Coordinates of N, CA and C in Angstrom, one line a residue:
Chain G
X11 N -99.2 -54.1 -68.2 CA -98.0 -53.9 -69.1 C -96.8 -53.6 -68.2
X12 N -95.6 -54.2 -68.4 CA -94.5 -54.0 -67.6 C -93.8 -52.7 -68.0
X13 N -93.1 -52.0 -67.1 CA -92.2 -50.8 -67.3 C -91.3 -51.1 -68.8
X14 N -90.9 -52.4 -69.1 CA -89.9 -52.4 -69.9 C -90.7 -52.8 -71.2
X15 N -91.9 -53.1 -71.1 CA -93.1 -53.4 -72.3 C -93.3 -51.9 -72.8
X16 N -93.6 -51.0 -71.7 CA -93.7 -49.7 -72.1 C -92.8 -49.1 -72.9
X17 N -91.6 -49.2 -72.1 CA -90.3 -48.5 -72.9 C -90.3 -49.0 -74.3
X18 N -90.4 -50.2 -74.6 CA -90.4 -50.9 -76.0 C -91.0 -50.3 -76.8
X19 N -92.5 -49.5 -76.3 CA -93.3 -48.9 -77.2 C -92.7 -47.7 -77.8
X20 N -92.1 -46.8 -76.6 CA -91.7 -45.4 -76.8 C -90.9 -45.1 -78.2
X21 N -91.4 -44.4 -79.0 CA -90.8 -44.0 -80.1 C -90.8 -45.2 -81.2
X22 N -91.7 -46.0 -81.1 CA -91.6 -47.0 -82.2 C -93.1 -47.4 -82.6
X23 N -93.3 -47.5 -83.9 CA -94.5 -47.9 -84.4 C -95.0 -49.4 -83.9
X24 N -96.2 -49.7 -84.0 CA -96.6 -50.9 -83.4 C -95.9 -52.0 -84.5
X25 N -96.0 -52.0 -85.7 CA -95.2 -52.8 -86.6 C -93.8 -53.0 -86.3
X26 N -93.1 -52.0 -86.1 CA -91.6 -51.8 -85.4 C -91.2 -52.7 -84.3
X27 N -92.3 -52.5 -83.3 CA -92.2 -53.1 -82.0 C -92.6 -54.8 -82.1
X28 N -93.4 -55.0 -82.9 CA -93.9 -56.5 -83.2 C -92.6 -57.1 -83.8
X29 N -92.0 -56.3 -84.8 CA -90.9 -56.9 -85.6 C -89.7 -57.1 -84.8
X30 N -89.5 -56.0 -83.8 CA -88.3 -56.4 -82.8 C -88.5 -57.5 -81.8
X31 N -89.7 -57.5 -81.3 CA -90.2 -58.7 -80.3 C -90.1 -60.0 -81.3
X32 N -90.2 -60.0 -82.6 CA -90.2 -61.2 -83.4 C -88.8 -61.8 -83.5
X33 N -87.9 -60.5 -83.7 CA -86.4 -60.8 -83.8 C -86.0 -61.3 -82.6
X34 N -86.3 -60.7 -81.4 CA -85.8 -61.2 -80.2 C -86.0 -62.7 -79.9
X35 N -87.5 -63.1 -80.1 CA -87.8 -64.2 -79.9 C -87.3 -65.2 -80.9
X36 N -87.2 -64.9 -82.0 CA -86.4 -65.9 -83.1 C -84.9 -66.3 -82.8
X37 N -84.4 -65.0 -82.3 CA -82.9 -65.2 -82.0 C -82.8 -66.1 -80.7
X38 N -83.8 -66.0 -79.6 CA -83.6 -66.7 -78.5 C -84.0 -68.1 -78.8
X39 N -84.9 -68.3 -79.5 CA -85.2 -69.9 -79.9 C -84.1 -70.5 -80.6
X40 N -83.4 -69.9 -81.2 CA -82.1 -70.3 -82.2 C -81.0 -70.7 -81.2
X41 N -80.8 -69.6 -80.3 CA -79.7 -69.8 -79.5 C -79.9 -71.0 -78.4
X42 N -81.2 -71.1 -77.9 CA -81.6 -72.2 -77.1 C -81.3 -73.6 -77.7
X43 N -81.8 -73.6 -79.0 CA -81.9 -75.0 -79.6 C -80.5 -75.3 -80.0
X44 N -79.4 -74.4 -80.2 CA -77.9 -74.6 -80.1 C -77.5 -75.1 -79.1
X45 N -78.0 -74.9 -78.1 CA -77.5 -75.5 -76.6 C -76.4 -74.7 -75.9
X46 N -76.1 -73.6 -76.7 CA -75.1 -72.6 -76.1 C -75.6 -71.7 -75.2
X47 N -76.7 -71.3 -75.0 CA -77.2 -70.3 -74.0 C -77.5 -70.6 -72.6
X48 N -77.5 -69.7 -71.6 CA -78.2 -69.8 -70.5 C -79.6 -69.7 -70.7
X49 N -80.3 -70.3 -70.0 CA -81.8 -70.0 -69.8 C -81.9 -69.0 -69.4
X50 N -81.4 -68.5 -68.4 CA -81.6 -67.2 -67.6 C -81.3 -66.0 -68.6
X51 N -80.5 -66.2 -69.3 CA -80.2 -65.1 -70.4 C -81.2 -64.8 -71.2
X52 N -81.8 -66.0 -71.7 CA -82.6 -66.1 -72.5 C -84.0 -65.5 -72.1
X53 N -84.4 -65.9 -70.9 CA -85.6 -65.6 -70.2 C -85.6 -64.0 -69.8
X54 N -84.3 -63.4 -69.6 CA -84.2 -62.0 -69.1 C -84.4 -61.2 -70.5
X55 N -83.8 -61.8 -71.7 CA -84.1 -61.1 -72.8 C -85.5 -60.9 -73.1
X56 N -86.2 -62.1 -73.0 CA -87.7 -62.2 -73.3 C -88.2 -61.4 -72.5
X57 N -88.1 -61.2 -71.2 CA -88.7 -60.2 -70.2 C -88.5 -58.8 -70.7
X58 N -87.1 -58.6 -70.8 CA -86.9 -57.3 -71.4 C -87.7 -56.8 -72.8
X59 N -88.2 -57.8 -73.4 CA -88.7 -57.5 -74.7 C -90.4 -57.7 -74.6
X60 N -90.7 -57.8 -73.2 CA -92.2 -58.2 -73.2 C -92.7 -59.4 -73.7
X61 N -92.0 -60.4 -74.1 CA -92.3 -61.6 -74.6 C -92.6 -62.7 -73.5
X62 N -93.7 -63.4 -73.9 CA -93.9 -64.6 -72.8 C -92.7 -65.6 -73.0
X63 N -92.5 -66.0 -71.8 CA -91.5 -67.1 -71.7 C -92.1 -68.3 -71.0
X64 N -92.6 -69.3 -71.6 CA -93.3 -70.1 -71.0 C -92.3 -71.5 -70.7
X65 N -93.0 -72.4 -69.9 CA -92.2 -73.6 -69.5 C -92.3 -74.2 -71.0
X66 N -93.4 -74.5 -71.5 CA -93.4 -75.1 -72.9 C -92.5 -74.7 -73.9
X67 N -92.0 -73.4 -74.0 CA -91.2 -72.6 -74.8 C -89.8 -73.2 -74.3
X68 N -89.4 -73.2 -73.2 CA -88.0 -73.8 -72.9 C -88.0 -75.3 -73.2
X69 N -88.8 -75.9 -72.8 CA -88.9 -77.4 -73.3 C -88.8 -77.7 -74.8
X70 N -89.5 -76.7 -75.5 CA -89.9 -77.0 -77.0 C -88.3 -76.4 -77.4
X71 N -87.8 -75.3 -77.0 CA -86.7 -74.8 -77.6 C -85.5 -75.8 -77.3
X72 N -85.2 -76.4 -76.1 CA -84.1 -77.0 -75.8 C -84.4 -78.4 -76.4
X73 N -85.5 -78.7 -77.0 CA -85.6 -80.1 -77.5 C -85.2 -81.2 -76.6
X74 N -85.6 -81.1 -75.4 CA -85.4 -81.9 -74.3 C -86.7 -82.8 -73.8
X75 N -86.4 -83.8 -73.1 CA -87.3 -84.6 -72.7 C -87.5 -84.1 -71.1
X76 N -88.6 -83.6 -70.6 CA -88.8 -83.2 -69.2 C -88.9 -84.3 -68.4
X77 N -87.9 -84.4 -67.5 CA -88.1 -85.6 -66.5 C -88.9 -85.1 -65.0
X78 N -88.3 -84.2 -64.8 CA -89.1 -83.5 -63.5 C -89.1 -81.9 -63.8
X79 N -90.0 -81.3 -63.2 CA -90.3 -79.8 -63.4 C -90.9 -79.4 -62.0
X80 N -90.4 -78.4 -61.3 CA -91.0 -77.5 -60.2 C -91.0 -76.2 -60.2
X81 N -92.0 -75.6 -59.8 CA -92.2 -74.3 -59.7 C -92.2 -73.7 -58.5
X82 N -91.6 -72.7 -58.3 CA -91.3 -72.0 -57.0 C -91.9 -70.6 -57.1
X83 N -92.9 -70.3 -56.2 CA -93.4 -69.0 -55.9 C -93.0 -68.4 -54.6
X84 N -92.4 -67.4 -54.6 CA -91.9 -66.7 -53.5 C -92.4 -65.4 -53.3
X85 N -92.6 -65.3 -51.9 CA -93.1 -64.0 -51.5 C -92.1 -63.4 -50.5
X86 N -91.3 -62.6 -50.7 CA -90.1 -62.4 -50.1 C -90.2 -61.4 -49.1
X87 N -91.2 -60.9 -49.0 CA -91.7 -59.7 -48.0 C -92.2 -60.5 -46.9
X88 N -92.7 -61.7 -47.0 CA -93.5 -62.4 -45.7 C -92.5 -63.2 -45.0
X89 N -92.5 -63.3 -43.9 CA -91.8 -64.1 -42.9 C -92.6 -65.1 -42.3
X90 N -92.6 -66.2 -42.2 CA -91.6 -67.0 -43.0 C -92.1 -67.2 -44.4
X91 N -91.1 -67.4 -45.3 CA -91.4 -67.4 -46.7 C -92.5 -68.6 -46.8
X92 N -93.3 -68.1 -47.9 CA -94.3 -68.8 -48.6 C -93.8 -69.3 -49.5
X93 N -93.9 -70.7 -49.9 CA -93.7 -71.1 -51.1 C -94.7 -72.4 -51.8
X94 N -94.9 -72.2 -52.9 CA -95.5 -73.5 -53.6 C -94.5 -74.1 -54.6
X95 N -94.6 -75.4 -54.4 CA -93.9 -76.3 -55.3 C -94.9 -77.0 -56.3
X96 N -94.7 -77.1 -57.3 CA -95.3 -77.9 -58.5 C -94.5 -78.9 -58.8
X97 N -94.8 -80.1 -58.7 CA -93.5 -81.1 -59.2 C -94.4 -82.0 -60.3
X98 N -93.6 -82.3 -61.1 CA -94.2 -83.1 -62.3 C -93.3 -84.2 -62.5
X99 N -93.6 -85.5 -62.5 CA -92.4 -86.5 -62.6 C -92.9 -87.6 -63.8
X100 N -91.9 -88.0 -64.4 CA -92.1 -89.2 -65.6 C -91.7 -90.4 -64.6
X101 N -92.0 -91.6 -65.1 CA -91.8 -92.8 -64.2 C -90.5 -93.3 -64.5
X102 N -89.6 -92.8 -65.5 CA -88.6 -93.2 -65.9 C -87.4 -93.1 -64.5
X103 N -86.7 -94.1 -64.6 CA -85.8 -94.1 -63.3 C -84.5 -93.3 -63.9
X104 N -84.4 -92.2 -63.1 CA -83.3 -91.4 -63.5 C -82.5 -91.1 -62.3
X105 N -82.7 -91.5 -61.2 CA -82.0 -91.5 -59.9 C -82.4 -90.3 -59.5
X106 N -83.5 -90.0 -59.7 CA -84.0 -88.9 -58.8 C -85.4 -89.3 -57.7
X107 N -85.7 -88.6 -56.7 CA -86.6 -89.0 -55.9 C -87.9 -88.9 -56.8
X108 N -88.7 -90.0 -56.4 CA -90.0 -89.7 -57.0 C -91.0 -88.8 -56.5
X109 N -90.6 -88.4 -55.5 CA -91.5 -87.2 -55.0 C -90.7 -86.1 -54.3
X110 N -90.8 -84.9 -54.5 CA -90.2 -84.0 -54.1 C -90.8 -83.1 -52.9
X111 N -90.4 -83.0 -51.7 CA -91.1 -82.5 -50.7 C -90.5 -81.3 -50.0
X112 N -91.4 -80.3 -50.1 CA -90.6 -78.8 -49.7 C -91.2 -78.5 -48.3
X113 N -90.4 -78.2 -47.4 CA -90.9 -77.9 -46.1 C -90.6 -76.3 -45.7
X114 N -91.7 -75.5 -45.6 CA -91.2 -74.2 -45.0 C -92.1 -73.9 -43.9
X115 N -91.4 -73.1 -42.8 CA -92.0 -73.1 -41.6 C -93.5 -72.4 -41.6
X116 N -93.6 -71.7 -42.6 CA -95.2 -70.9 -42.7 C -96.2 -72.1 -43.4
X117 N -95.6 -72.9 -43.8 CA -96.6 -73.6 -44.6 C -95.9 -74.5 -45.6
X118 N -96.9 -75.2 -46.4 CA -96.4 -76.0 -47.5 C -97.4 -76.4 -48.7
X119 N -97.6 -76.2 -49.7 CA -98.3 -76.6 -50.9 C -97.6 -77.6 -51.5
X120 N -98.1 -78.8 -51.7 CA -97.3 -79.6 -52.8 C -98.2 -80.4 -53.5
X121 N -98.1 -80.5 -54.7 CA -99.1 -81.2 -55.6 C -98.2 -81.7 -56.7
X122 N -99.0 -82.6 -57.4 CA -98.3 -83.0 -58.3 C -99.3 -82.9 -59.8
X123 N -98.7 -82.8 -60.8 CA -99.5 -82.6 -62.3 C -98.8 -83.3 -63.2
X124 N -99.6 -83.8 -64.2 CA -99.2 -84.1 -65.5 C -98.2 -83.3 -66.2
X125 N -97.1 -83.8 -66.8 CA -96.2 -82.9 -67.6 C -96.9 -81.8 -68.4
X126 N -98.0 -82.3 -69.3 CA -98.6 -81.6 -70.1 C -99.3 -80.1 -69.6
X127 N -99.5 -80.5 -68.2 CA -100.2 -79.2 -67.5 C -99.4 -77.9 -67.6
X128 N -98.0 -78.3 -67.8 CA -97.3 -77.2 -67.4 C -97.0 -76.2 -68.6
X129 N -98.0 -76.5 -69.8 CA -98.0 -75.7 -70.9 C -98.9 -74.7 -70.7
X130 N -99.9 -74.9 -69.7 CA -100.7 -73.5 -69.2 C -100.1 -72.7 -68.4
X131 N -98.8 -72.9 -67.7 CA -98.3 -71.9 -66.9 C -97.7 -70.7 -67.7
X132 N -98.0 -69.5 -67.4 CA -97.7 -68.6 -68.1 C -96.1 -68.0 -68.2
X133 N -95.5 -68.4 -66.9 CA -94.1 -67.8 -66.8 C -93.2 -69.0 -66.5
X134 N -91.9 -68.9 -66.8 CA -91.0 -70.0 -66.8 C -90.3 -70.3 -65.5
X135 N -90.3 -69.3 -64.5 CA -89.7 -69.4 -63.4 C -89.7 -71.0 -62.6
X136 N -88.7 -71.9 -62.7 CA -88.9 -73.0 -62.2 C -87.4 -73.7 -62.0
X137 N -87.7 -74.8 -61.3 CA -86.5 -75.6 -61.3 C -87.0 -76.9 -62.2
X138 N -85.7 -76.9 -63.2 CA -86.1 -77.7 -64.2 C -85.0 -78.9 -64.4
X139 N -85.6 -80.1 -64.4 CA -84.6 -81.2 -64.5 C -84.9 -81.7 -65.9
X140 N -83.9 -81.9 -66.7 CA -84.2 -82.1 -68.1 C -83.2 -83.4 -68.5
X141 N -83.7 -84.0 -69.5 CA -82.9 -85.2 -70.1 C -82.7 -85.0 -71.5
X142 N -81.3 -84.8 -71.9 CA -81.0 -85.0 -73.3 C -80.1 -86.0 -73.5
X143 N -80.4 -86.9 -74.1 CA -79.8 -88.3 -74.6 C -79.7 -88.6 -73.2
X144 N -78.4 -89.1 -72.8 CA -78.2 -89.9 -71.3 C -77.9 -88.8 -70.3
X145 N -78.0 -87.6 -70.5 CA -77.4 -86.5 -69.7 C -78.7 -85.9 -69.0
X146 N -78.8 -85.8 -67.6 CA -79.7 -85.4 -66.9 C -79.1 -83.9 -66.3
X147 N -79.8 -82.8 -66.5 CA -79.3 -81.8 -66.1 C -80.4 -81.0 -65.0
X148 N -80.0 -80.2 -64.1 CA -81.1 -79.5 -63.4 C -80.7 -78.1 -63.6
X149 N -81.7 -77.2 -63.7 CA -81.7 -75.9 -63.8 C -82.8 -75.1 -62.8
X150 N -82.1 -74.2 -62.4 CA -83.0 -73.1 -61.5 C -83.2 -71.9 -61.9
X151 N -84.3 -71.5 -62.0 CA -84.6 -70.0 -62.6 C -85.6 -69.5 -61.6
X152 N -84.9 -68.7 -60.7 CA -85.8 -67.9 -59.5 C -86.9 -67.1 -60.2
X153 N -87.9 -66.8 -59.5 CA -89.3 -66.2 -60.0 C -88.8 -64.7 -60.4
X154 N -88.4 -64.1 -59.3 CA -88.0 -62.8 -59.4 C -87.0 -62.2 -60.3
X155 N -87.3 -61.8 -61.7 CA -86.5 -61.4 -62.3 C -85.5 -62.1 -63.0
X156 N -85.7 -63.4 -62.7 CA -84.8 -64.6 -63.5 C -83.3 -64.4 -63.1
X157 N -83.0 -64.4 -61.8 CA -81.9 -64.0 -61.3 C -80.5 -64.9 -61.9
X158 N -80.8 -66.2 -62.0 CA -79.9 -67.0 -61.7 C -79.9 -68.6 -62.1
X159 N -78.9 -69.1 -62.7 CA -78.9 -70.6 -62.9 C -78.0 -71.4 -62.4
X160 N -78.6 -72.3 -61.6 CA -77.6 -73.0 -60.7 C -77.5 -74.4 -61.2
X161 N -76.4 -74.9 -61.2 CA -76.1 -76.3 -61.4 C -76.4 -76.9 -62.8
X162 N -76.1 -76.0 -63.8 CA -76.4 -76.5 -65.1 C -75.6 -77.6 -65.6
Chain F
X19 N -76.5 -32.8 -103.1 CA -75.7 -33.1 -102.1 C -75.5 -34.6 -101.8
X20 N -74.3 -35.2 -101.6 CA -74.3 -36.5 -101.3 C -74.7 -36.8 -99.8
X21 N -75.3 -38.1 -99.4 CA -75.6 -38.4 -98.2 C -74.5 -38.7 -97.3
X22 N -74.4 -38.0 -96.3 CA -73.5 -38.5 -95.3 C -73.8 -39.7 -94.4
X23 N -73.0 -40.6 -94.3 CA -73.2 -41.8 -93.9 C -72.2 -41.9 -92.5
X24 N -72.9 -42.1 -91.3 CA -72.0 -42.5 -90.1 C -71.6 -43.9 -90.3
X25 N -70.3 -44.0 -89.4 CA -69.8 -45.8 -89.5 C -70.9 -46.9 -89.4
X26 N -71.7 -46.6 -88.5 CA -72.7 -47.8 -88.1 C -73.6 -47.9 -89.3
X27 N -73.9 -46.6 -89.7 CA -75.0 -46.7 -91.0 C -74.3 -47.4 -92.1
X28 N -72.9 -47.3 -92.5 CA -72.3 -47.8 -93.4 C -72.3 -49.3 -93.2
X29 N -72.1 -49.9 -92.1 CA -71.8 -51.4 -91.7 C -73.4 -51.8 -92.0
X30 N -74.2 -51.3 -91.4 CA -75.8 -51.7 -91.8 C -76.0 -51.9 -93.1
X31 N -75.8 -50.7 -94.0 CA -76.0 -50.8 -95.4 C -75.2 -51.9 -96.0
X32 N -73.9 -52.2 -95.6 CA -73.1 -53.2 -96.1 C -73.8 -54.5 -95.8
X33 N -74.3 -54.8 -94.5 CA -74.8 -56.1 -94.4 C -76.1 -56.1 -95.3
X34 N -77.0 -54.8 -95.6 CA -77.9 -55.1 -96.4 C -77.7 -55.4 -97.7
X35 N -76.6 -55.0 -98.3 CA -76.1 -55.2 -99.5 C -75.6 -56.8 -99.6
X36 N -75.2 -57.5 -98.7 CA -74.8 -58.9 -98.5 C -75.9 -59.5 -98.5
X37 N -76.9 -59.3 -97.8 CA -78.1 -60.1 -97.5 C -79.0 -60.2 -98.7
X38 N -79.1 -59.1 -99.5 CA -80.2 -59.0 -100.4 C -81.5 -59.2 -100.0
X39 N -82.4 -60.1 -100.3 CA -83.6 -60.3 -99.9 C -84.0 -60.9 -98.6
X40 N -82.8 -61.3 -97.9 CA -83.0 -62.0 -96.6 C -82.6 -61.0 -95.5
X41 N -82.7 -59.8 -95.9 CA -82.3 -58.7 -94.7 C -83.5 -58.5 -93.8
X42 N -83.3 -58.8 -92.4 CA -84.3 -58.4 -91.6 C -83.6 -58.3 -90.2
X43 N -83.9 -57.8 -89.0 CA -83.2 -57.6 -87.9 C -82.3 -58.9 -87.5
X44 N -82.9 -60.2 -87.5 CA -81.7 -61.0 -87.2 C -80.7 -61.3 -87.9
X45 N -81.0 -61.3 -89.2 CA -79.9 -61.5 -90.1 C -79.1 -60.5 -90.2
X46 N -79.4 -59.3 -90.1 CA -78.5 -58.1 -90.0 C -77.5 -58.1 -89.0
X47 N -78.3 -58.3 -87.9 CA -77.5 -58.6 -86.3 C -76.7 -59.6 -86.4
X48 N -76.9 -60.8 -86.9 CA -75.9 -61.9 -87.3 C -74.7 -61.5 -88.1
X49 N -75.1 -60.7 -89.3 CA -73.8 -60.6 -90.3 C -73.1 -59.6 -89.5
X50 N -73.3 -58.5 -88.6 CA -72.6 -57.4 -88.3 C -72.0 -58.5 -87.0
X51 N -72.4 -59.0 -86.4 CA -71.4 -60.0 -85.4 C -70.4 -60.8 -85.9
X52 N -70.8 -61.4 -87.2 CA -70.0 -62.4 -87.8 C -68.7 -61.4 -88.3
X53 N -69.0 -60.3 -89.0 CA -67.8 -59.7 -89.9 C -67.4 -58.5 -88.9
X54 N -67.8 -57.9 -87.9 CA -67.3 -57.1 -87.2 C -66.9 -57.1 -85.7
X55 N -67.4 -58.6 -85.4 CA -67.2 -58.8 -83.8 C -67.6 -58.0 -82.9
X56 N -68.6 -57.1 -83.3 CA -69.2 -56.2 -82.3 C -70.6 -57.0 -82.1
X57 N -71.4 -56.6 -81.0 CA -72.6 -57.2 -80.7 C -73.7 -56.1 -80.6
X58 N -74.1 -55.4 -81.8 CA -75.0 -54.4 -81.4 C -76.4 -54.8 -81.0
X59 N -77.0 -54.1 -80.3 CA -78.4 -54.5 -79.9 C -79.4 -54.5 -81.1
X60 N -80.4 -55.0 -81.0 CA -81.6 -54.8 -82.1 C -82.1 -53.6 -82.0
X61 N -82.0 -52.6 -80.6 CA -82.5 -51.5 -80.6 C -81.8 -50.5 -81.4
X62 N -80.3 -50.7 -81.4 CA -79.3 -49.6 -82.1 C -79.7 -50.0 -83.7
X63 N -79.8 -51.4 -84.0 CA -80.0 -51.7 -85.5 C -81.5 -51.0 -86.0
X64 N -82.5 -51.1 -85.1 CA -83.9 -50.3 -85.4 C -83.6 -49.1 -85.7
X65 N -83.1 -48.3 -84.9 CA -83.0 -47.0 -84.7 C -82.2 -46.5 -86.1
X66 N -81.1 -47.1 -86.3 CA -80.3 -46.7 -87.7 C -81.3 -47.0 -88.6
X67 N -81.9 -48.3 -88.8 CA -82.7 -48.5 -90.1 C -83.8 -47.6 -90.2
X68 N -84.3 -47.2 -89.1 CA -85.5 -46.1 -89.0 C -85.0 -44.8 -89.6
X69 N -83.8 -44.3 -89.0 CA -83.2 -42.9 -89.5 C -83.0 -43.2 -91.0
X70 N -82.3 -44.3 -91.5 CA -81.8 -44.5 -92.9 C -83.3 -44.7 -93.8
X71 N -84.3 -44.9 -93.4 CA -85.5 -45.2 -94.0 C -85.9 -43.6 -94.2
X72 N -86.0 -42.8 -93.2 CA -86.4 -41.5 -93.2 C -85.5 -40.5 -94.3
X73 N -84.4 -41.1 -94.4 CA -83.4 -40.4 -95.5 C -83.6 -40.9 -96.9
X74 N -84.4 -42.1 -97.2 CA -84.5 -42.8 -98.1 C -83.4 -43.5 -98.7
X75 N -82.9 -44.1 -97.8 CA -81.4 -44.8 -98.2 C -82.1 -46.5 -98.1
X76 N -83.0 -46.4 -97.4 CA -83.4 -48.1 -97.3 C -85.0 -48.1 -97.5
X77 N -85.5 -49.5 -97.6 CA -86.9 -49.4 -97.8 C -87.4 -50.5 -96.9
X78 N -88.5 -50.5 -96.2 CA -88.8 -51.9 -95.4 C -90.2 -52.4 -96.0
X79 N -90.5 -53.4 -95.7 CA -92.0 -54.0 -95.7 C -92.0 -55.2 -95.0
X80 N -93.2 -55.3 -94.5 CA -93.4 -56.3 -93.6 C -93.9 -57.8 -94.3
X81 N -93.1 -58.8 -93.5 CA -93.3 -60.2 -94.2 C -94.7 -60.7 -93.7
X82 N -94.8 -62.0 -93.6 CA -95.9 -62.8 -93.1 C -95.7 -63.1 -91.6
X83 N -96.5 -63.2 -90.9 CA -96.2 -63.7 -89.5 C -95.8 -65.2 -89.6
X84 N -95.0 -65.7 -88.6 CA -94.3 -66.8 -88.5 C -94.3 -67.3 -87.2
X85 N -94.3 -68.8 -87.0 CA -94.8 -69.5 -85.8 C -93.6 -69.2 -84.9
X86 N -92.4 -69.4 -85.6 CA -91.0 -69.4 -85.0 C -90.8 -68.0 -84.4
X87 N -91.5 -67.1 -84.8 CA -91.3 -65.9 -84.3 C -92.4 -65.3 -83.2
X88 N -93.2 -66.2 -82.8 CA -94.3 -66.0 -82.0 C -95.7 -65.5 -82.9
X89 N -95.5 -65.8 -84.0 CA -96.7 -65.2 -84.7 C -96.5 -63.9 -85.2
X90 N -95.1 -63.2 -85.3 CA -94.9 -61.9 -85.5 C -94.2 -61.7 -86.6
X91 N -94.6 -61.0 -87.5 CA -93.9 -60.9 -88.9 C -92.6 -60.2 -89.0
X92 N -91.7 -60.5 -89.9 CA -90.3 -59.8 -90.2 C -90.5 -58.6 -90.7
X93 N -89.8 -57.6 -90.4 CA -89.5 -56.5 -91.3 C -88.5 -56.4 -92.2
X94 N -88.8 -56.9 -93.4 CA -87.5 -56.9 -94.3 C -87.4 -55.6 -94.8
X95 N -85.9 -55.4 -95.1 CA -85.2 -54.0 -95.4 C -84.4 -54.2 -96.7
X96 N -84.6 -53.5 -97.6 CA -83.7 -53.4 -98.8 C -83.0 -52.2 -99.1
X97 N -82.1 -52.1 -99.6 CA -81.1 -50.8 -100.1 C -82.2 -50.2 -101.3
X98 N -82.4 -48.8 -101.1 CA -82.8 -48.3 -102.2 C -81.3 -47.8 -103.4
X99 N -81.9 -47.3 -104.6 CA -80.8 -46.9 -105.4 C -80.0 -45.8 -104.7
X100 N -80.8 -44.9 -104.0 CA -80.0 -43.7 -103.1 C -79.1 -44.1 -101.9
X101 N -79.4 -45.2 -101.5 CA -78.9 -45.7 -100.4 C -77.5 -46.6 -101.0
X102 N -77.4 -47.2 -101.8 CA -76.5 -47.8 -102.9 C -75.5 -46.8 -103.1
X103 N -75.9 -45.8 -103.8 CA -75.2 -44.7 -104.1 C -74.5 -44.0 -103.1
X104 N -75.1 -43.8 -101.7 CA -74.3 -43.5 -100.7 C -73.4 -44.3 -100.1
X105 N -73.6 -45.5 -100.2 CA -72.8 -46.5 -99.7 C -71.5 -46.7 -100.4
X106 N -72.0 -46.5 -102.0 CA -70.5 -46.5 -102.8 C -69.7 -45.0 -102.6
X107 N -70.4 -44.1 -102.5 CA -69.6 -42.9 -102.4 C -68.6 -43.0 -100.9
X108 N -69.5 -43.5 -99.9 CA -68.7 -43.4 -98.5 C -67.7 -44.4 -98.8
X109 N -67.9 -45.6 -99.5 CA -66.7 -46.5 -99.4 C -65.4 -45.8 -100.2
X110 N -66.0 -45.1 -101.4 CA -64.9 -44.6 -102.3 C -64.2 -43.5 -101.3
X111 N -64.4 -42.8 -100.5 CA -64.1 -41.6 -99.9 C -63.1 -42.4 -98.6
X112 N -63.2 -43.7 -98.1 CA -62.5 -44.1 -97.3 C -61.4 -44.5 -98.2
X113 N -61.6 -45.1 -99.3 CA -60.3 -45.7 -99.9 C -59.6 -44.5 -100.5
X114 N -60.0 -43.4 -100.8 CA -59.2 -42.3 -101.2 C -58.6 -41.7 -100.0
X115 N -59.0 -41.8 -98.8 CA -58.3 -41.3 -97.8 C -57.4 -42.3 -97.3
X116 N -57.3 -43.5 -97.4 CA -56.5 -44.6 -96.9 C -55.3 -44.6 -97.9
X117 N -55.5 -44.2 -98.9 CA -54.4 -44.5 -100.2 C -53.1 -43.8 -99.5
X118 N -52.1 -44.7 -99.6 CA -51.0 -44.1 -99.6 C -50.6 -43.9 -98.0
X119 N -51.5 -44.3 -97.1 CA -51.1 -44.3 -95.9 C -50.3 -45.7 -95.5
X120 N -49.4 -45.5 -94.9 CA -48.3 -46.8 -94.6 C -49.0 -47.4 -93.5
X121 N -49.0 -48.8 -93.4 CA -49.2 -49.8 -92.4 C -50.7 -49.9 -92.2
X122 N -51.7 -49.5 -93.0 CA -53.2 -50.0 -93.0 C -53.2 -51.0 -93.5
X123 N -52.7 -51.8 -94.6 CA -52.8 -52.9 -95.3 C -51.9 -53.9 -94.9
X124 N -52.3 -55.1 -94.6 CA -51.6 -56.2 -94.1 C -51.2 -57.1 -95.4

């Protein structure tokens, strides 16, 4: 249980906590579906509410077709930085490289997954390249606390 | 003795009166944002609702779990007769106080 999840329980009945989490989740999905929200804001709210925020949620809420996704796991206390990238591609030509290669001094783990595999990942922190109509966008959501979104 | 209502309590009760059977956290918050231009947190709304339920001004009941809410149920809230009376009295008091004050109405 995260500290924030614990705080959410303080002074609230289980019914009220569940209802509150449901409200937060419903509003988040509605906002993302309208397309007017920053993914990071929604992810932060979800984290604060103790809600899971999965890759599948993002893709479903945005009603977008995923062209490429990559997840980055960082261990900042270690030097050199250890990273693992998980990249998924569709074959559709969208001007993106067919393979993403990440080089870190300490080592590298690189693999490829079918897009459906991402529904099993519990957290959203990821680089996301999505296609909506003819638009291709790249979003980056760092792992630690969902700090930022770059280049939306 | 009449129930005293704080300003935010009045606003929440007015939202409930507007929403009728469709009053729960999301719709209450949306109504407050739309009509007051404030952005109250869900926490503030829930605290206020809980306090007013303790005073008998509102009543709540759980709905059915819904997929769009991650399988969580809504907490529906409705005005009680006592809450409606308190709201009516609070509004009347504001109207009486404002009566004759120059520059309040456009």
